[in-house]
GROMACS .gro file of C-alpha atoms in nm:
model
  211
    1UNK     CA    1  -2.022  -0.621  -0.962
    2UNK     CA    2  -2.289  -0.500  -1.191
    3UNK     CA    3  -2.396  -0.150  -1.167
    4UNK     CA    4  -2.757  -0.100  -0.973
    5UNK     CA    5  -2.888   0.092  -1.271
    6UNK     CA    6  -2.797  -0.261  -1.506
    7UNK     CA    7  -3.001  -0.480  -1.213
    8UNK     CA    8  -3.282  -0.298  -1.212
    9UNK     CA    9  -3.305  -0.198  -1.592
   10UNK     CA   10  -3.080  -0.406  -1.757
   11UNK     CA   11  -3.090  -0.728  -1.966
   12UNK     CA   12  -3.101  -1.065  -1.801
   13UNK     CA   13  -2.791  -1.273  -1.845
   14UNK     CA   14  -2.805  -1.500  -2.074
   15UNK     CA   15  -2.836  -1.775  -1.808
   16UNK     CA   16  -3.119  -1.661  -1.584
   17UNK     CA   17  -3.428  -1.895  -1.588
   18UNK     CA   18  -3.735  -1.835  -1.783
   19UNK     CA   19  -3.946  -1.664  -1.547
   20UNK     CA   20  -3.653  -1.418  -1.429
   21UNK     CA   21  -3.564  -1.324  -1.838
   22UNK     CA   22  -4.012  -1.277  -1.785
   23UNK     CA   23  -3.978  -1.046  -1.511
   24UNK     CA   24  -3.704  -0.842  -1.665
   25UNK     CA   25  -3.860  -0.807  -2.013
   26UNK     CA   26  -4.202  -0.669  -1.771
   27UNK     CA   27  -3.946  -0.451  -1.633
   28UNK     CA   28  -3.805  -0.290  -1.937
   29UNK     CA   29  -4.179  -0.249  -2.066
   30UNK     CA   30  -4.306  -0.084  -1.745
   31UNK     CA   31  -4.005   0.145  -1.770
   32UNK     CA   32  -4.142   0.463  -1.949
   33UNK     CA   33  -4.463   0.447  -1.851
   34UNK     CA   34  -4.404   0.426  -1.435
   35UNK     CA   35  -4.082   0.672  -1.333
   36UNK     CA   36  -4.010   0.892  -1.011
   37UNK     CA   37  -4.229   0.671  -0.840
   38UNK     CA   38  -4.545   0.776  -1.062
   39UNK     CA   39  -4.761   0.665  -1.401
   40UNK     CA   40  -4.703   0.874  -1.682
   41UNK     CA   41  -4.970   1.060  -1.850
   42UNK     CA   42  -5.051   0.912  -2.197
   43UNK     CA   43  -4.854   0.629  -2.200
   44UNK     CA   44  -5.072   0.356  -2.384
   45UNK     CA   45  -5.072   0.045  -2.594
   46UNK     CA   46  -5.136   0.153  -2.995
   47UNK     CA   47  -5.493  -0.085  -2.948
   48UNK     CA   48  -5.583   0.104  -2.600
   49UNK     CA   49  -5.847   0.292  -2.752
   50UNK     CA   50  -6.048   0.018  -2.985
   51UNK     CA   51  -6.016  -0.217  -2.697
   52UNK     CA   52  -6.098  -0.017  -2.408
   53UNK     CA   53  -6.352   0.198  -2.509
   54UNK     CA   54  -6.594   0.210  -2.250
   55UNK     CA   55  -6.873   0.122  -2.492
   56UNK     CA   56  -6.714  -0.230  -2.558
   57UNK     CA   57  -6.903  -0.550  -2.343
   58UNK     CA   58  -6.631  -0.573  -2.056
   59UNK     CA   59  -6.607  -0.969  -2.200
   60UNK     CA   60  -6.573  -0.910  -2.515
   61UNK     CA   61  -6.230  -0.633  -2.456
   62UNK     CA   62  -6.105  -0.882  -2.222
   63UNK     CA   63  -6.087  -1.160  -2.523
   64UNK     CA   64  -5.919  -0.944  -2.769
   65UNK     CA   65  -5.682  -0.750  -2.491
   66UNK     CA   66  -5.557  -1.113  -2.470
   67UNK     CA   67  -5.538  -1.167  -2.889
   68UNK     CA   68  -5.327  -0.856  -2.854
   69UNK     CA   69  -5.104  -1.021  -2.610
   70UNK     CA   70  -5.132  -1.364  -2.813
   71UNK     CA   71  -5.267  -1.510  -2.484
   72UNK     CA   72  -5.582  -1.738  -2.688
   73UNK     CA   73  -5.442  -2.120  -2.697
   74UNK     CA   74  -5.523  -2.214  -3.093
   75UNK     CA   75  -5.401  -2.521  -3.207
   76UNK     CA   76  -5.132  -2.408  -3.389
   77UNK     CA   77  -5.006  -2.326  -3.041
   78UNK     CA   78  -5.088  -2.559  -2.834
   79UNK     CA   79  -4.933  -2.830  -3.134
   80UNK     CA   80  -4.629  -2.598  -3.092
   81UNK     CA   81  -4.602  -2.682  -2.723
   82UNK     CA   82  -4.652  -3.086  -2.779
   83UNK     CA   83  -5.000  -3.053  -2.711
   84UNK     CA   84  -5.249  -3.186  -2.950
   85UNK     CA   85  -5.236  -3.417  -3.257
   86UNK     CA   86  -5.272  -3.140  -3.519
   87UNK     CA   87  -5.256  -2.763  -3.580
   88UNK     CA   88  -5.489  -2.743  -3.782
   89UNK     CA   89  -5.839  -2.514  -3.750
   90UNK     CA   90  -6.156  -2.655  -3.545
   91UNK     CA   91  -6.384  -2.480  -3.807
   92UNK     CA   92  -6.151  -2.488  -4.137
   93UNK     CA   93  -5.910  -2.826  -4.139
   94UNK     CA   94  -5.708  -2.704  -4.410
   95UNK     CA   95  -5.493  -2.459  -4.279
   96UNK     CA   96  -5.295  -2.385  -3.941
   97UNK     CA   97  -5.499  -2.259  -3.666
   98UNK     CA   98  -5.311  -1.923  -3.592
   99UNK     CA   99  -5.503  -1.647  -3.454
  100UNK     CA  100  -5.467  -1.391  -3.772
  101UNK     CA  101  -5.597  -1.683  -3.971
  102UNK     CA  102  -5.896  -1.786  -3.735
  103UNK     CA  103  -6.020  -1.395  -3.738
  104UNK     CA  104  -5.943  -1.246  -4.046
  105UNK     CA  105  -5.870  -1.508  -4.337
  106UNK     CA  106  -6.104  -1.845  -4.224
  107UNK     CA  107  -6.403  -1.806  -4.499
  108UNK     CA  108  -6.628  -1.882  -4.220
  109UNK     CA  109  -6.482  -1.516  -4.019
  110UNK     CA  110  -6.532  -1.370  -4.383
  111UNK     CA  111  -6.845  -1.437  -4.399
  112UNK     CA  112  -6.951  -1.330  -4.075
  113UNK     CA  113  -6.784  -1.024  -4.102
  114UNK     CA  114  -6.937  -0.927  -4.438
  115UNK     CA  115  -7.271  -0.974  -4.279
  116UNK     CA  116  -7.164  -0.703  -4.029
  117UNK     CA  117  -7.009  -0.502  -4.264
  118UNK     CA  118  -7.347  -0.493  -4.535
  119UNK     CA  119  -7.557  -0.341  -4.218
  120UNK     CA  120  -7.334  -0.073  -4.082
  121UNK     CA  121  -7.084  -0.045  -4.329
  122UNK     CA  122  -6.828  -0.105  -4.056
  123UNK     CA  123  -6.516  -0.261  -4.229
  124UNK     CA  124  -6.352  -0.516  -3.969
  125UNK     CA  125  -6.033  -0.567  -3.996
  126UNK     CA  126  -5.724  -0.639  -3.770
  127UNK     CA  127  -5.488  -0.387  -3.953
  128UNK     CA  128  -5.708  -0.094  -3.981
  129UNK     CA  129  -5.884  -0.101  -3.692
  130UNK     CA  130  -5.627  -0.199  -3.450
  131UNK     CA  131  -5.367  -0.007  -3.588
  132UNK     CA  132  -5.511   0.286  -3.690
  133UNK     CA  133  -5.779   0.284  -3.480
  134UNK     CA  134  -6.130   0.390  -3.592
  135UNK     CA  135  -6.016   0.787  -3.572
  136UNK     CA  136  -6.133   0.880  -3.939
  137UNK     CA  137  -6.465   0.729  -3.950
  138UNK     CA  138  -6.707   1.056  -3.911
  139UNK     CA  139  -6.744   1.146  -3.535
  140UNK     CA  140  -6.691   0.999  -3.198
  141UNK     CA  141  -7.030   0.791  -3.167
  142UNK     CA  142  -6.911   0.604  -3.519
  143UNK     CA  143  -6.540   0.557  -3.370
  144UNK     CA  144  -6.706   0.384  -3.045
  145UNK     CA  145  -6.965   0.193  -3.210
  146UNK     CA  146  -6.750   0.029  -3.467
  147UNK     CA  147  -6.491  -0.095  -3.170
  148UNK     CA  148  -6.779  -0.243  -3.018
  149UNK     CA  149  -6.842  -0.415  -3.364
  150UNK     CA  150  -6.523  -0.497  -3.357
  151UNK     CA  151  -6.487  -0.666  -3.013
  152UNK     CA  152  -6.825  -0.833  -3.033
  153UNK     CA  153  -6.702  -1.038  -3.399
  154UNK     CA  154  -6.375  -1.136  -3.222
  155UNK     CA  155  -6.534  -1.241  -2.919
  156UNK     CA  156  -6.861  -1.430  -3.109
  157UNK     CA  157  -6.579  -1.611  -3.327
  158UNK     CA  158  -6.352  -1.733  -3.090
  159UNK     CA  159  -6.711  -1.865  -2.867
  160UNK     CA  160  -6.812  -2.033  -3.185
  161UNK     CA  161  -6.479  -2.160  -3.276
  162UNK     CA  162  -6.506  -2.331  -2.910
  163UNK     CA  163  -6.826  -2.485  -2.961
  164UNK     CA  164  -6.718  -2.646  -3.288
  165UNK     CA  165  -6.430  -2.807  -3.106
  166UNK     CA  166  -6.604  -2.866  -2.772
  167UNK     CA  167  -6.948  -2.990  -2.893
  168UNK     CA  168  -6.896  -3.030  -3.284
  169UNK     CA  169  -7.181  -2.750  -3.309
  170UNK     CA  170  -7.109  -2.472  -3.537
  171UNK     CA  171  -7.359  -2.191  -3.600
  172UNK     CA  172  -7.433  -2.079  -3.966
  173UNK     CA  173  -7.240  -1.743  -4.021
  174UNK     CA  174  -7.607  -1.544  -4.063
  175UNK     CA  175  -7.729  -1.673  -3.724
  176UNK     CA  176  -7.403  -1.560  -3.555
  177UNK     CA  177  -7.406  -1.237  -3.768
  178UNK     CA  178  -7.733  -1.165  -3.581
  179UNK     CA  179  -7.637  -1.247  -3.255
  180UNK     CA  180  -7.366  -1.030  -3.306
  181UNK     CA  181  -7.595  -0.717  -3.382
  182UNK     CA  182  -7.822  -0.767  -3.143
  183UNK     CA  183  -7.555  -0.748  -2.864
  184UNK     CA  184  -7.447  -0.414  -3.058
  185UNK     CA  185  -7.747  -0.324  -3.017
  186UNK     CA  186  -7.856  -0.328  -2.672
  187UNK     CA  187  -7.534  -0.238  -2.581
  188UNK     CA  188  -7.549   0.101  -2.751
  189UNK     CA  189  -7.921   0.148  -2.651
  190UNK     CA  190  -7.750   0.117  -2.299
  191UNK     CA  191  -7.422   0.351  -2.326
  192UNK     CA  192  -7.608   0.610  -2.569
  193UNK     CA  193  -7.780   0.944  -2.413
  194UNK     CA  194  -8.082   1.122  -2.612
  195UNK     CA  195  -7.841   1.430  -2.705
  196UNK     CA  196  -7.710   1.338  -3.036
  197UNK     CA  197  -7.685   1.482  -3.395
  198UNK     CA  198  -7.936   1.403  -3.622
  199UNK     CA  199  -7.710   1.231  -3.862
  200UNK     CA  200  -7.647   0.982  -3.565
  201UNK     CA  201  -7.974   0.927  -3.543
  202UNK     CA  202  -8.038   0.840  -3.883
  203UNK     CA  203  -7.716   0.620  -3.910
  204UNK     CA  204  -7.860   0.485  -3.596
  205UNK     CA  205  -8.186   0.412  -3.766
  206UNK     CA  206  -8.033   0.240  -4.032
  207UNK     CA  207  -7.859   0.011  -3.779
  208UNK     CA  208  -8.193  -0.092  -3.624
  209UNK     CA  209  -8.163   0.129  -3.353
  210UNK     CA  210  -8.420   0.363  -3.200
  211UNK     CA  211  -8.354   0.571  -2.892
   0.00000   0.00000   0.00000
């Protein structure tokens, strides 16, 4: 008989159904961060902090918490599973629809992003900012704006990438570049206080944004 220790924390064997191999793989990532009964202090995911910043539309973390957990069905994935007569992109036909590619290599995600990135100098990209976070970009307020940029130009995408393959409609990048900093900015004119520096205020300014 297998110990109780191997049962609870121990690898499936290798015939156990799908879902039981699911619940044991849960098991073994729940492990350090739930013990004696309690949650552990400071036990997060490496993209906790650009995804659930408090500053981020609720929406908008929810879409890229599940990018992080490759949860989005592109084609390349849904082809994978038998589903679908191609895997190829609903806005770019020439190359796999895989989620790095739809966000961060599609012209059309380039474009919108460089948009962004001309206005508020906020550089969007998977690797930096969900890897490293936005910790050395000059003060907290900078750090939590930029993961709202961030979440907003994954979320915006992926809605437009929808509407291209739902209704054939595809915004130009500019117009969705705009929508995109408008959210920003009501959003920020909502979560910000009137005690800031005045170099906030000016890089505020330069955003669009008056308090």
């Amino acid at each position: 008989m297998r110990p109780l220790s191997d049962l609870v924390w121990g690898s499936p064997p290798a015939d156990a159904t799908w879902t039981w191999k699911s619940i044991c793989k849960t098991k073994l990532m729940m492990k350090n961060a739930y013990t004696d009964g309690q949650w552990q202090p400071n036990v997060k995911p490496w993209y906790f902090n650009t995804v659930w910043n408090n500053w981020n539309v609720p929406k908008h973390a929810f879409i890229t918490w599940l990018i992080m957990h490759n949860g989005m069905n592109t084609r390349e994935k849904l082809h994978r599973f038998g589903c679908g007569s191609t895997d190829a992109g609903c806005i770019c036909e020439n190359a796999k629809e895989t989620l790095p590619h739809l966000f961060f290599e599609y012209d059309y995600s380039k474009v919108v992003k460089s948009l962004i990135h001309d206005r508020c100098g906020a550089c969007i990209s998977m690797s930096g900012a969900m890897a490293g976070g936005y910790g050395n970009v000059g003060g907290k307020l900078k750090q939590q704006v930029f993961a709202n940029i961030l979440n907003a130009c994954i979320y915006h995408i992926w809605a437009h990438r929808n509407s291209a393959r739902v209704n054939g409609i595809l915004l130009i990048p500019s117009l969705v570049a705009q929508k995109i900093r408008e959210v920003v900015r009501q959003r920020i004119k909502f979560k910000c206080n009137a005690k800031m520096s005045r170099s906030d205020d000016v890089w505020l300014e330069k955003l669009g944004i008056r308090l």
